[in-house]
Each structure stands twice: as C-alpha cells, then as structure tokens.
Amino acid sequence: MASAALSVLSTQSLLFAAGLRPTPAQATAVSWILKDGMQHVGKLICSNLGARMDSEPKSWRILADVLYDLGTGLEVLSPMCPHLFLEVAGLGNFAKGMAVVAARATRLPIYSSFAKEGNLSDLFAKGEAISTVFNVVGLGAGIFLASTVCSSMQGKLVVGPVLSVLHVYSVIEEMRAAPVNTLNPQRTAMIVADFLKAGKISTPADLRYREDLLFTGRLIEDAGNVKVGRALREVVKPSKLQELKEIFPEEKFLLCPGSKWVDMVLENNATGEDALRGWLVAAYAAQIEKSSHVPSASALQEAYDKMNDVFSPFLSELQAKGWHTDRFLDGTGSRFAW
C-alpha cells in the first residue's frame, strides 16, 4: 500500500515537472499505465530472451545498464517536451523494465562462476549487500546534486551524461574482470585456439579480458572459423544430410564446411563435451587443409582421428581448470534431432 501511494506521488511529481496540474485520480491512472503497464511490458518482452542471457551474461549485463540509463535519461528529459510527456516517460519505463529483468537474470550465471561448493546463496547475499551500500551512497550523491548543480535543467543535461558514462564504463570494467566458467561459442573457440597454438588449456580467468563483449559471434580463424547455431535447413540440403551424418555416425554434431566458415549443428541433447569434440575436429581439419591442401572429406577424417587421440587428456585438464563441460550454452541456436 505504501509503495502504491509513493508511486502515485512520484508520477504526480513528474507531471508537475512537465508543467501539468493533475488531480490525484488522474495521477493514479497515469501511474498504472506509465509505471506498471509499460514497465511490465518491457519485462515480459525481455523475459523471452533468457537463453541468450545464459550464453552471454556479461554482454547482457552491460546492455541492461545501458537500457536503465536510457530510461532514466528519458524521464529526466520529459519536462522539455510536455506535449509528449506520456510517450517519453512511458518509453523510459519500458526500457527500465527490460533492464531490470536483464540485470536480475544475468546475476546468477556471473555469481556462480565465483562460487565454491555450496556457497552460492551466501555469495549472492554478499553481492546484494555490496550493491545496496553503493545504491545508498548513490542516492545521497543524487540528493546533493539535485539540490545544487542539478537544480536546473541545464545542470541535469551536463551532469546526467557524465554520470551515465561513468556508470557504463564501471560496469564494462567489472564485467571484463569477471571470469565465467561455462562454455559458449566464443569461449569454446578461444579455448580450442589456445590449445592448438600453444598446447595449453586456458582458465576462465585467462580468457576474461579477451572476450569480445560487443561482437560475441565473431569467428576465430585459429579455431577453424566455426559458426554454431544456424538452422539445419540453412546449413545442408536434405539430400546431403545422411552423407554428413555418416562421416561421424557416433557423434552428436554435424560439420558442414563452407567457403567462409564451418557450420556446426548440435543434436538436442549435445553437451559441452560434444561441442568441444566438434570444434577440435573443425580446427584440426582447417590446419590440415591449409598445410597439405587435401580434400575436405579426407581432412575431416584425419582431424577426427587426431581429436580422439588428444581428447581425453584435453577434457580432464579442462575440467581441472574449472570449466563446466556438462552443458553448452549456445543461446537460441538451432539444434537437430536424429
């Protein structure tokens, strides 16, 4: 009840800032539409993107803060366009609703990379406590700014972007420093590339600053230029499907070499280990083709034999370095059933 009353008062204050003089009943109606309605729409839309957030939690965490700052910025600007006040403020709440879902959904994958056996809840609680402390400090700083340099719209237009840039930069550095120990396409490609180039297994901490948080789907040449997740119908013609499957009949992946990249399609129940096997085969085949100029089919078979020779120690060391190989997070990538 108290929060609902505060919501009415906050909306009424926004409308006063826009030069309007609403009645309490009008403020209540606009509050529901603007705050609850638009924000919940944003939450519902963002909730459909959960699989993508599992695959790239750090990128989505950064996007969440960008969306939140965008929504806050629209609210700050709303008094400058009173004739579009409902649209601007509603869009701001829509962006903030998406941001809230994305921020909450990406916390667990990031926290779990720091967790030891059985202490995830404790780690989560401490993280929330630290976040609360900084939020309180931020509120104090905001109150001070609002009563001094930001008491005018000109002050808000100067200080607001500065605070937003500092906020997003801090989050980017925070996400870059956070190691994630689950396998997704980008991290798998970097692991394979390091193994083929230097014969070493990289830890999650080794890769954290090398992850591309903007272009997450980039191809890595040293890992065979593998692209995973395209629909099977886009990768191979039905007439050639049986032929591809017969190359590696016991495996849960299909490899289809193309002119620019190698498509890998996984079965529905494929794990991180299956993805690693397919990635190693593709990377070894690219090496063989580059050095010996042998046909693709022969290169794939030779690469498969080579992968089988090294995979057991490779997997054991990978798991010892802290990687979780029981699942492969390819976002909304397509898989197939055989």
mmCIF file of C-alpha atoms in Angstrom:
data_model
loop_
_atom_site.group_PDB
_atom_site.id
_atom_site.type_symbol
_atom_site.label_atom_id
_atom_site.label_comp_id
_atom_site.label_asym_id
_atom_site.label_seq_id
_atom_site.Cartn_x
_atom_site.Cartn_y
_atom_site.Cartn_z
ATOM 1 C CA MET A 1 0.000 0.000 0.000
ATOM 2 C CA ALA A 2 2.780 2.400 0.909
ATOM 3 C CA SER A 3 4.630 1.658 -2.336
ATOM 4 C CA ALA A 4 1.463 2.287 -4.353
ATOM 5 C CA ALA A 5 0.999 5.630 -2.622
ATOM 6 C CA LEU A 6 4.602 6.548 -3.310
ATOM 7 C CA SER A 7 4.091 5.575 -6.945
ATOM 8 C CA VAL A 8 1.191 7.997 -7.218
ATOM 9 C CA LEU A 9 3.205 10.774 -5.623
ATOM 10 C CA SER A 10 6.199 10.160 -7.883
ATOM 11 C CA THR A 11 4.061 10.257 -11.009
ATOM 12 C CA GLN A 12 2.328 13.381 -9.802
ATOM 13 C CA SER A 13 5.733 14.989 -9.285
ATOM 14 C CA LEU A 14 6.786 14.064 -12.800
ATOM 15 C CA LEU A 15 3.645 15.605 -14.200
ATOM 16 C CA PHE A 16 4.201 18.780 -12.195
ATOM 17 C CA ALA A 17 7.721 18.921 -13.617
ATOM 18 C CA ALA A 18 6.160 18.769 -17.078
ATOM 19 C CA GLY A 19 4.023 21.805 -16.258
ATOM 20 C CA LEU A 20 0.777 19.909 -15.634
ATOM 21 C CA ARG A 21 -1.515 20.020 -12.599
ATOM 22 C CA PRO A 22 -3.209 16.636 -12.395
ATOM 23 C CA THR A 23 -5.719 15.540 -9.812
ATOM 24 C CA PRO A 24 -4.840 12.568 -7.579
ATOM 25 C CA ALA A 25 -7.227 10.349 -9.535
ATOM 26 C CA GLN A 26 -5.570 11.268 -12.818
ATOM 27 C CA ALA A 27 -2.163 10.671 -11.303
ATOM 28 C CA THR A 28 -3.270 7.229 -10.137
ATOM 29 C CA ALA A 29 -4.451 6.243 -13.623
ATOM 30 C CA VAL A 30 -1.324 7.541 -15.336
ATOM 31 C CA SER A 31 0.798 5.856 -12.668
ATOM 32 C CA TRP A 32 -0.686 2.462 -13.507
ATOM 33 C CA ILE A 33 -0.272 2.899 -17.249
ATOM 34 C CA LEU A 34 3.132 4.538 -17.137
ATOM 35 C CA LYS A 35 4.890 2.792 -14.259
ATOM 36 C CA ASP A 36 3.237 -0.614 -14.017
ATOM 37 C CA GLY A 37 1.885 -1.075 -17.515
ATOM 38 C CA MET A 38 4.845 -0.041 -19.671
ATOM 39 C CA GLN A 39 7.446 -1.416 -17.300
ATOM 40 C CA HIS A 40 5.717 -4.795 -17.157
ATOM 41 C CA VAL A 41 5.527 -4.902 -20.960
ATOM 42 C CA GLY A 42 9.278 -4.381 -21.054
ATOM 43 C CA LYS A 43 9.768 -7.141 -18.501
ATOM 44 C CA LEU A 44 7.608 -9.584 -20.457
ATOM 45 C CA ILE A 45 9.438 -8.920 -23.723
ATOM 46 C CA CYS A 46 12.858 -9.272 -22.120
ATOM 47 C CA SER A 47 11.860 -12.499 -20.345
ATOM 48 C CA ASN A 48 11.745 -14.243 -23.738
ATOM 49 C CA LEU A 49 15.479 -13.647 -24.186
ATOM 50 C CA GLY A 50 16.629 -15.719 -21.222
ATOM 51 C CA ALA A 51 18.548 -18.298 -23.289
ATOM 52 C CA ARG A 52 20.632 -15.549 -24.880
ATOM 53 C CA MET A 53 21.439 -14.165 -21.426
ATOM 54 C CA ASP A 54 22.685 -17.575 -20.264
ATOM 55 C CA SER A 55 25.051 -17.705 -23.216
ATOM 56 C CA GLU A 56 26.410 -14.142 -22.924
ATOM 57 C CA PRO A 57 25.602 -12.907 -19.397
ATOM 58 C CA LYS A 58 28.302 -10.240 -19.342
ATOM 59 C CA SER A 59 27.165 -8.593 -22.578
ATOM 60 C CA TRP A 60 23.547 -8.597 -21.446
ATOM 61 C CA ARG A 61 24.514 -7.185 -18.057
ATOM 62 C CA ILE A 62 26.152 -4.227 -19.809
ATOM 63 C CA LEU A 63 23.113 -3.818 -22.071
ATOM 64 C CA ALA A 64 20.863 -3.815 -19.001
ATOM 65 C CA ASP A 65 22.706 -0.841 -17.522
ATOM 66 C CA VAL A 66 22.677 0.992 -20.848
ATOM 67 C CA LEU A 67 18.901 0.477 -21.068
ATOM 68 C CA TYR A 68 18.402 1.618 -17.488
ATOM 69 C CA ASP A 69 20.408 4.791 -18.079
ATOM 70 C CA LEU A 70 18.459 5.382 -21.284
ATOM 71 C CA GLY A 71 15.160 5.051 -19.427
ATOM 72 C CA THR A 72 16.340 7.354 -16.663
ATOM 73 C CA GLY A 73 17.547 9.874 -19.236
ATOM 74 C CA LEU A 74 14.145 9.920 -20.911
ATOM 75 C CA GLU A 75 12.498 10.619 -17.564
ATOM 76 C CA VAL A 76 14.918 13.487 -16.941
ATOM 77 C CA LEU A 77 14.155 14.943 -20.381
ATOM 78 C CA SER A 78 10.367 14.599 -20.081
ATOM 79 C CA PRO A 79 9.780 18.180 -18.783
ATOM 80 C CA MET A 80 11.328 19.501 -22.019
ATOM 81 C CA CYS A 81 8.527 18.044 -24.140
ATOM 82 C CA PRO A 82 5.276 18.304 -22.164
ATOM 83 C CA HIS A 83 3.170 17.538 -25.242
ATOM 84 C CA LEU A 84 4.916 14.134 -25.485
ATOM 85 C CA PHE A 85 5.199 13.564 -21.776
ATOM 86 C CA LEU A 86 3.241 10.298 -21.623
ATOM 87 C CA GLU A 87 5.103 8.808 -24.599
ATOM 88 C CA VAL A 88 8.563 9.808 -23.373
ATOM 89 C CA ALA A 89 8.043 8.783 -19.758
ATOM 90 C CA GLY A 90 6.316 5.552 -20.845
ATOM 91 C CA LEU A 91 9.202 4.639 -23.134
ATOM 92 C CA GLY A 92 11.595 5.346 -20.297
ATOM 93 C CA ASN A 93 9.755 2.940 -18.019
ATOM 94 C CA PHE A 94 9.616 0.370 -20.801
ATOM 95 C CA ALA A 95 13.427 0.488 -21.121
ATOM 96 C CA LYS A 96 13.863 0.294 -17.363
ATOM 97 C CA GLY A 97 11.558 -2.737 -17.206
ATOM 98 C CA MET A 98 13.715 -4.586 -19.743
ATOM 99 C CA ALA A 99 16.826 -3.508 -17.841
ATOM 100 C CA VAL A 100 15.548 -4.870 -14.529
ATOM 101 C CA VAL A 101 14.863 -8.329 -15.992
ATOM 102 C CA ALA A 102 18.201 -8.491 -17.830
ATOM 103 C CA ALA A 103 20.149 -7.376 -14.764
ATOM 104 C CA ARG A 104 18.471 -9.907 -12.485
ATOM 105 C CA ALA A 105 18.711 -12.761 -14.983
ATOM 106 C CA THR A 106 22.449 -12.313 -15.536
ATOM 107 C CA ARG A 107 23.429 -12.160 -11.865
ATOM 108 C CA LEU A 108 23.229 -15.901 -11.223
ATOM 109 C CA PRO A 109 25.481 -17.029 -14.141
ATOM 110 C CA ILE A 110 28.102 -14.473 -13.114
ATOM 111 C CA TYR A 111 27.887 -15.209 -9.382
ATOM 112 C CA SER A 112 28.057 -18.966 -9.965
ATOM 113 C CA SER A 113 31.492 -18.584 -11.567
ATOM 114 C CA PHE A 114 32.833 -17.289 -8.254
ATOM 115 C CA ALA A 115 31.017 -19.834 -6.086
ATOM 116 C CA LYS A 116 32.718 -22.680 -4.292
ATOM 117 C CA GLU A 117 30.836 -25.825 -3.349
ATOM 118 C CA GLY A 118 27.519 -24.947 -1.734
ATOM 119 C CA ASN A 119 28.013 -21.226 -1.067
ATOM 120 C CA LEU A 120 26.127 -19.662 -3.966
ATOM 121 C CA SER A 121 23.397 -18.218 -1.727
ATOM 122 C CA ASP A 122 25.989 -16.703 0.605
ATOM 123 C CA LEU A 123 27.825 -15.195 -2.352
ATOM 124 C CA PHE A 124 24.582 -13.836 -3.788
ATOM 125 C CA ALA A 125 23.627 -12.291 -0.433
ATOM 126 C CA LYS A 126 27.001 -10.576 -0.076
ATOM 127 C CA GLY A 127 26.772 -9.266 -3.628
ATOM 128 C CA GLU A 128 23.350 -7.796 -2.921
ATOM 129 C CA ALA A 129 24.659 -6.211 0.283
ATOM 130 C CA ILE A 130 27.502 -4.520 -1.590
ATOM 131 C CA SER A 131 25.061 -3.341 -4.249
ATOM 132 C CA THR A 132 22.764 -1.904 -1.564
ATOM 133 C CA VAL A 133 25.602 0.024 0.074
ATOM 134 C CA PHE A 134 26.592 1.646 -3.206
ATOM 135 C CA ASN A 135 22.962 2.393 -4.061
ATOM 136 C CA VAL A 136 22.582 4.249 -0.758
ATOM 137 C CA VAL A 137 25.765 6.209 -1.456
ATOM 138 C CA GLY A 138 24.464 6.984 -4.932
ATOM 139 C CA LEU A 139 21.147 8.194 -3.542
ATOM 140 C CA GLY A 140 22.979 10.536 -1.202
ATOM 141 C CA ALA A 141 25.073 11.884 -4.059
ATOM 142 C CA GLY A 142 21.935 12.297 -6.166
ATOM 143 C CA ILE A 143 20.162 14.280 -3.437
ATOM 144 C CA PHE A 144 23.191 16.550 -3.115
ATOM 145 C CA LEU A 145 23.406 17.111 -6.876
ATOM 146 C CA ALA A 146 19.664 17.695 -7.190
ATOM 147 C CA SER A 147 19.821 20.478 -4.642
ATOM 148 C CA THR A 148 22.923 22.143 -6.117
ATOM 149 C CA VAL A 149 24.253 21.928 -9.675
ATOM 150 C CA CYS A 150 21.313 19.868 -10.962
ATOM 151 C CA SER A 151 18.564 22.086 -9.629
ATOM 152 C CA SER A 152 18.105 23.403 -13.176
ATOM 153 C CA MET A 153 17.531 21.508 -16.419
ATOM 154 C CA GLN A 154 20.838 22.826 -17.790
ATOM 155 C CA GLY A 155 22.666 21.266 -14.868
ATOM 156 C CA LYS A 156 20.925 17.931 -15.393
ATOM 157 C CA LEU A 157 21.858 17.953 -19.097
ATOM 158 C CA VAL A 158 25.527 18.388 -18.178
ATOM 159 C CA VAL A 159 25.824 16.096 -15.154
ATOM 160 C CA GLY A 160 23.468 13.349 -16.364
ATOM 161 C CA PRO A 161 25.535 12.193 -19.362
ATOM 162 C CA VAL A 162 28.731 12.326 -17.280
ATOM 163 C CA LEU A 163 27.220 10.104 -14.599
ATOM 164 C CA SER A 164 25.861 7.721 -17.243
ATOM 165 C CA VAL A 165 29.259 7.381 -18.956
ATOM 166 C CA LEU A 166 30.967 6.720 -15.613
ATOM 167 C CA HIS A 167 28.305 4.160 -14.738
ATOM 168 C CA VAL A 168 28.517 2.208 -18.005
ATOM 169 C CA TYR A 169 32.334 2.347 -18.034
ATOM 170 C CA SER A 170 32.445 0.931 -14.499
ATOM 171 C CA VAL A 171 30.091 -1.889 -15.431
ATOM 172 C CA ILE A 172 32.129 -2.735 -18.551
ATOM 173 C CA GLU A 173 35.334 -2.955 -16.499
ATOM 174 C CA GLU A 174 33.522 -5.015 -13.874
ATOM 175 C CA MET A 175 32.237 -7.463 -16.477
ATOM 176 C CA ARG A 176 35.623 -7.720 -18.190
ATOM 177 C CA ALA A 177 37.202 -8.662 -14.875
ATOM 178 C CA ALA A 178 34.601 -11.339 -14.099
ATOM 179 C CA PRO A 179 35.561 -14.869 -15.244
ATOM 180 C CA VAL A 180 32.726 -17.097 -16.469
ATOM 181 C CA ASN A 181 33.362 -20.850 -16.425
ATOM 182 C CA THR A 182 30.568 -22.088 -18.709
ATOM 183 C CA LEU A 183 31.091 -22.946 -22.370
ATOM 184 C CA ASN A 184 29.530 -20.758 -25.021
ATOM 185 C CA PRO A 185 30.603 -20.403 -28.697
ATOM 186 C CA GLN A 186 33.113 -17.603 -28.100
ATOM 187 C CA ARG A 187 34.826 -19.115 -25.060
ATOM 188 C CA THR A 188 34.919 -22.568 -26.656
ATOM 189 C CA ALA A 189 36.593 -21.146 -29.766
ATOM 190 C CA MET A 190 39.220 -19.347 -27.669
ATOM 191 C CA ILE A 191 39.953 -22.495 -25.650
ATOM 192 C CA VAL A 192 40.455 -24.534 -28.824
ATOM 193 C CA ALA A 193 42.576 -21.813 -30.473
ATOM 194 C CA ASP A 194 44.894 -21.582 -27.451
ATOM 195 C CA PHE A 195 45.206 -25.365 -27.289
ATOM 196 C CA LEU A 196 46.148 -25.680 -30.956
ATOM 197 C CA LYS A 197 48.560 -22.728 -30.941
ATOM 198 C CA ALA A 198 50.334 -23.210 -27.618
ATOM 199 C CA GLY A 199 49.262 -26.651 -26.407
ATOM 200 C CA LYS A 200 47.854 -25.172 -23.180
ATOM 201 C CA ILE A 201 44.409 -25.062 -21.633
ATOM 202 C CA SER A 202 43.294 -21.559 -20.716
ATOM 203 C CA THR A 203 41.458 -20.957 -17.451
ATOM 204 C CA PRO A 204 38.312 -18.809 -17.198
ATOM 205 C CA ALA A 205 40.496 -16.064 -15.708
ATOM 206 C CA ASP A 206 42.867 -16.249 -18.709
ATOM 207 C CA LEU A 207 40.052 -15.528 -21.159
ATOM 208 C CA ARG A 208 38.097 -12.873 -19.273
ATOM 209 C CA TYR A 209 39.884 -9.834 -20.726
ATOM 210 C CA ARG A 210 39.996 -11.348 -24.215
ATOM 211 C CA GLU A 211 36.261 -11.894 -24.592
ATOM 212 C CA ASP A 212 34.594 -9.578 -27.067
ATOM 213 C CA LEU A 213 31.571 -8.253 -25.203
ATOM 214 C CA LEU A 214 30.239 -6.361 -28.218
ATOM 215 C CA PHE A 215 30.692 -8.719 -31.194
ATOM 216 C CA THR A 216 30.080 -12.003 -29.417
ATOM 217 C CA GLY A 217 29.532 -14.007 -32.599
ATOM 218 C CA ARG A 218 32.946 -13.289 -34.127
ATOM 219 C CA LEU A 219 34.769 -16.070 -35.955
ATOM 220 C CA ILE A 220 38.207 -17.146 -34.717
ATOM 221 C CA GLU A 221 40.452 -18.387 -37.518
ATOM 222 C CA ASP A 222 42.798 -20.365 -35.264
ATOM 223 C CA ALA A 223 39.788 -22.326 -34.011
ATOM 224 C CA GLY A 224 38.606 -23.271 -37.502
ATOM 225 C CA ASN A 225 36.178 -20.401 -38.187
ATOM 226 C CA VAL A 226 33.323 -22.391 -36.671
ATOM 227 C CA LYS A 227 29.814 -20.967 -36.610
ATOM 228 C CA VAL A 228 27.344 -22.778 -34.400
ATOM 229 C CA GLY A 229 23.580 -22.454 -34.063
ATOM 230 C CA ARG A 230 22.340 -21.972 -37.618
ATOM 231 C CA ALA A 231 19.239 -23.922 -38.566
ATOM 232 C CA LEU A 232 19.918 -27.301 -40.170
ATOM 233 C CA ARG A 233 17.896 -26.385 -43.274
ATOM 234 C CA GLU A 234 20.197 -23.386 -43.823
ATOM 235 C CA VAL A 235 23.362 -25.433 -43.447
ATOM 236 C CA VAL A 236 22.814 -28.533 -45.540
ATOM 237 C CA LYS A 237 20.458 -29.787 -48.208
ATOM 238 C CA PRO A 238 18.235 -32.715 -47.183
ATOM 239 C CA SER A 239 19.854 -34.903 -49.854
ATOM 240 C CA LYS A 240 23.281 -34.499 -48.225
ATOM 241 C CA LEU A 241 22.185 -34.861 -44.606
ATOM 242 C CA GLN A 242 22.683 -38.627 -44.448
ATOM 243 C CA GLU A 243 26.109 -38.279 -46.066
ATOM 244 C CA LEU A 244 27.227 -35.754 -43.438
ATOM 245 C CA LYS A 245 25.884 -37.861 -40.592
ATOM 246 C CA GLU A 246 27.776 -40.918 -41.815
ATOM 247 C CA ILE A 247 31.129 -39.109 -41.526
ATOM 248 C CA PHE A 248 30.853 -39.179 -37.713
ATOM 249 C CA PRO A 249 27.987 -41.608 -37.029
ATOM 250 C CA GLU A 250 28.570 -41.844 -33.274
ATOM 251 C CA GLU A 251 28.842 -38.121 -32.658
ATOM 252 C CA LYS A 252 26.214 -35.563 -31.676
ATOM 253 C CA PHE A 253 27.337 -32.905 -34.110
ATOM 254 C CA LEU A 254 27.383 -32.262 -37.847
ATOM 255 C CA LEU A 255 30.148 -30.330 -39.583
ATOM 256 C CA CYS A 256 29.492 -28.663 -42.920
ATOM 257 C CA PRO A 257 32.495 -26.795 -44.366
ATOM 258 C CA GLY A 258 31.688 -23.672 -46.366
ATOM 259 C CA SER A 259 33.663 -21.070 -48.258
ATOM 260 C CA LYS A 260 33.992 -18.651 -45.309
ATOM 261 C CA TRP A 261 33.285 -20.733 -42.220
ATOM 262 C CA VAL A 262 32.436 -24.216 -40.982
ATOM 263 C CA ASP A 263 28.890 -24.725 -39.729
ATOM 264 C CA MET A 264 28.448 -26.972 -36.714
ATOM 265 C CA VAL A 265 24.960 -28.143 -35.801
ATOM 266 C CA LEU A 266 24.451 -29.957 -32.500
ATOM 267 C CA GLU A 267 21.898 -32.552 -31.509
ATOM 268 C CA ASN A 268 19.253 -31.580 -28.974
ATOM 269 C CA ASN A 269 20.981 -33.401 -26.104
ATOM 270 C CA ALA A 270 24.553 -32.433 -27.001
ATOM 271 C CA THR A 271 26.731 -31.286 -24.093
ATOM 272 C CA GLY A 272 29.774 -29.070 -23.834
ATOM 273 C CA GLU A 273 31.954 -32.109 -24.427
ATOM 274 C CA ASP A 274 30.235 -32.770 -27.757
ATOM 275 C CA ALA A 275 30.713 -29.151 -28.798
ATOM 276 C CA LEU A 276 34.401 -29.346 -27.870
ATOM 277 C CA ARG A 277 34.839 -32.520 -29.914
ATOM 278 C CA GLY A 278 33.250 -30.940 -32.965
ATOM 279 C CA TRP A 279 35.233 -27.735 -32.555
ATOM 280 C CA LEU A 280 38.529 -29.626 -32.293
ATOM 281 C CA VAL A 281 37.734 -31.613 -35.431
ATOM 282 C CA ALA A 282 36.936 -28.435 -37.366
ATOM 283 C CA ALA A 283 40.092 -26.686 -36.132
ATOM 284 C CA TYR A 284 42.348 -29.646 -36.900
ATOM 285 C CA ALA A 285 40.747 -30.027 -40.345
ATOM 286 C CA ALA A 286 41.419 -26.350 -41.118
ATOM 287 C CA GLN A 287 45.071 -26.838 -40.156
ATOM 288 C CA ILE A 288 45.388 -29.953 -42.321
ATOM 289 C CA GLU A 289 43.744 -28.334 -45.343
ATOM 290 C CA LYS A 290 45.947 -25.256 -45.003
ATOM 291 C CA SER A 291 49.207 -27.194 -44.772
ATOM 292 C CA SER A 292 48.532 -30.214 -47.010
ATOM 293 C CA HIS A 293 45.773 -28.996 -49.373
ATOM 294 C CA VAL A 294 43.907 -32.279 -49.020
ATOM 295 C CA PRO A 295 40.177 -32.595 -49.827
ATOM 296 C CA SER A 296 37.731 -31.621 -47.085
ATOM 297 C CA ALA A 297 36.417 -35.153 -46.542
ATOM 298 C CA SER A 298 39.904 -36.601 -46.060
ATOM 299 C CA ALA A 299 40.903 -33.695 -43.825
ATOM 300 C CA LEU A 300 37.840 -34.192 -41.634
ATOM 301 C CA GLN A 301 38.574 -37.901 -41.159
ATOM 302 C CA GLU A 302 42.231 -37.247 -40.336
ATOM 303 C CA ALA A 303 41.201 -34.456 -37.973
ATOM 304 C CA TYR A 304 38.687 -36.753 -36.272
ATOM 305 C CA ASP A 305 41.373 -39.358 -35.567
ATOM 306 C CA LYS A 306 43.659 -36.652 -34.221
ATOM 307 C CA MET A 307 40.906 -35.319 -31.969
ATOM 308 C CA ASN A 308 40.260 -38.765 -30.495
ATOM 309 C CA ASP A 309 43.948 -39.108 -29.634
ATOM 310 C CA VAL A 310 44.068 -35.908 -27.574
ATOM 311 C CA PHE A 311 40.528 -35.502 -26.272
ATOM 312 C CA SER A 312 40.679 -37.468 -23.012
ATOM 313 C CA PRO A 313 43.658 -35.584 -21.510
ATOM 314 C CA PHE A 314 42.342 -32.362 -23.035
ATOM 315 C CA LEU A 315 38.972 -32.778 -21.328
ATOM 316 C CA SER A 316 40.487 -33.809 -17.989
ATOM 317 C CA GLU A 317 42.730 -30.755 -17.873
ATOM 318 C CA LEU A 318 39.872 -28.524 -18.983
ATOM 319 C CA GLN A 319 37.717 -29.696 -16.084
ATOM 320 C CA ALA A 320 40.636 -29.367 -13.674
ATOM 321 C CA LYS A 321 40.986 -25.724 -14.723
ATOM 322 C CA GLY A 322 37.410 -25.083 -13.550
ATOM 323 C CA TRP A 323 35.411 -25.289 -16.790
ATOM 324 C CA HIS A 324 31.896 -26.748 -16.712
ATOM 325 C CA THR A 325 31.640 -29.135 -19.664
ATOM 326 C CA ASP A 326 28.276 -30.701 -18.834
ATOM 327 C CA ARG A 327 26.390 -28.176 -20.976
ATOM 328 C CA PHE A 328 26.935 -25.910 -23.969
ATOM 329 C CA LEU A 329 25.175 -22.543 -23.903
ATOM 330 C CA ASP A 330 24.529 -21.531 -27.493
ATOM 331 C CA GLY A 331 21.713 -19.104 -26.745
ATOM 332 C CA THR A 332 18.807 -19.583 -29.112
ATOM 333 C CA GLY A 333 20.911 -21.589 -31.556
ATOM 334 C CA SER A 334 19.070 -24.269 -33.512
ATOM 335 C CA ARG A 335 19.711 -27.949 -32.824
ATOM 336 C CA PHE A 336 18.531 -31.117 -34.527
ATOM 337 C CA ALA A 337 17.071 -34.477 -33.545
ATOM 338 C CA TRP A 338 18.213 -37.627 -35.318
#
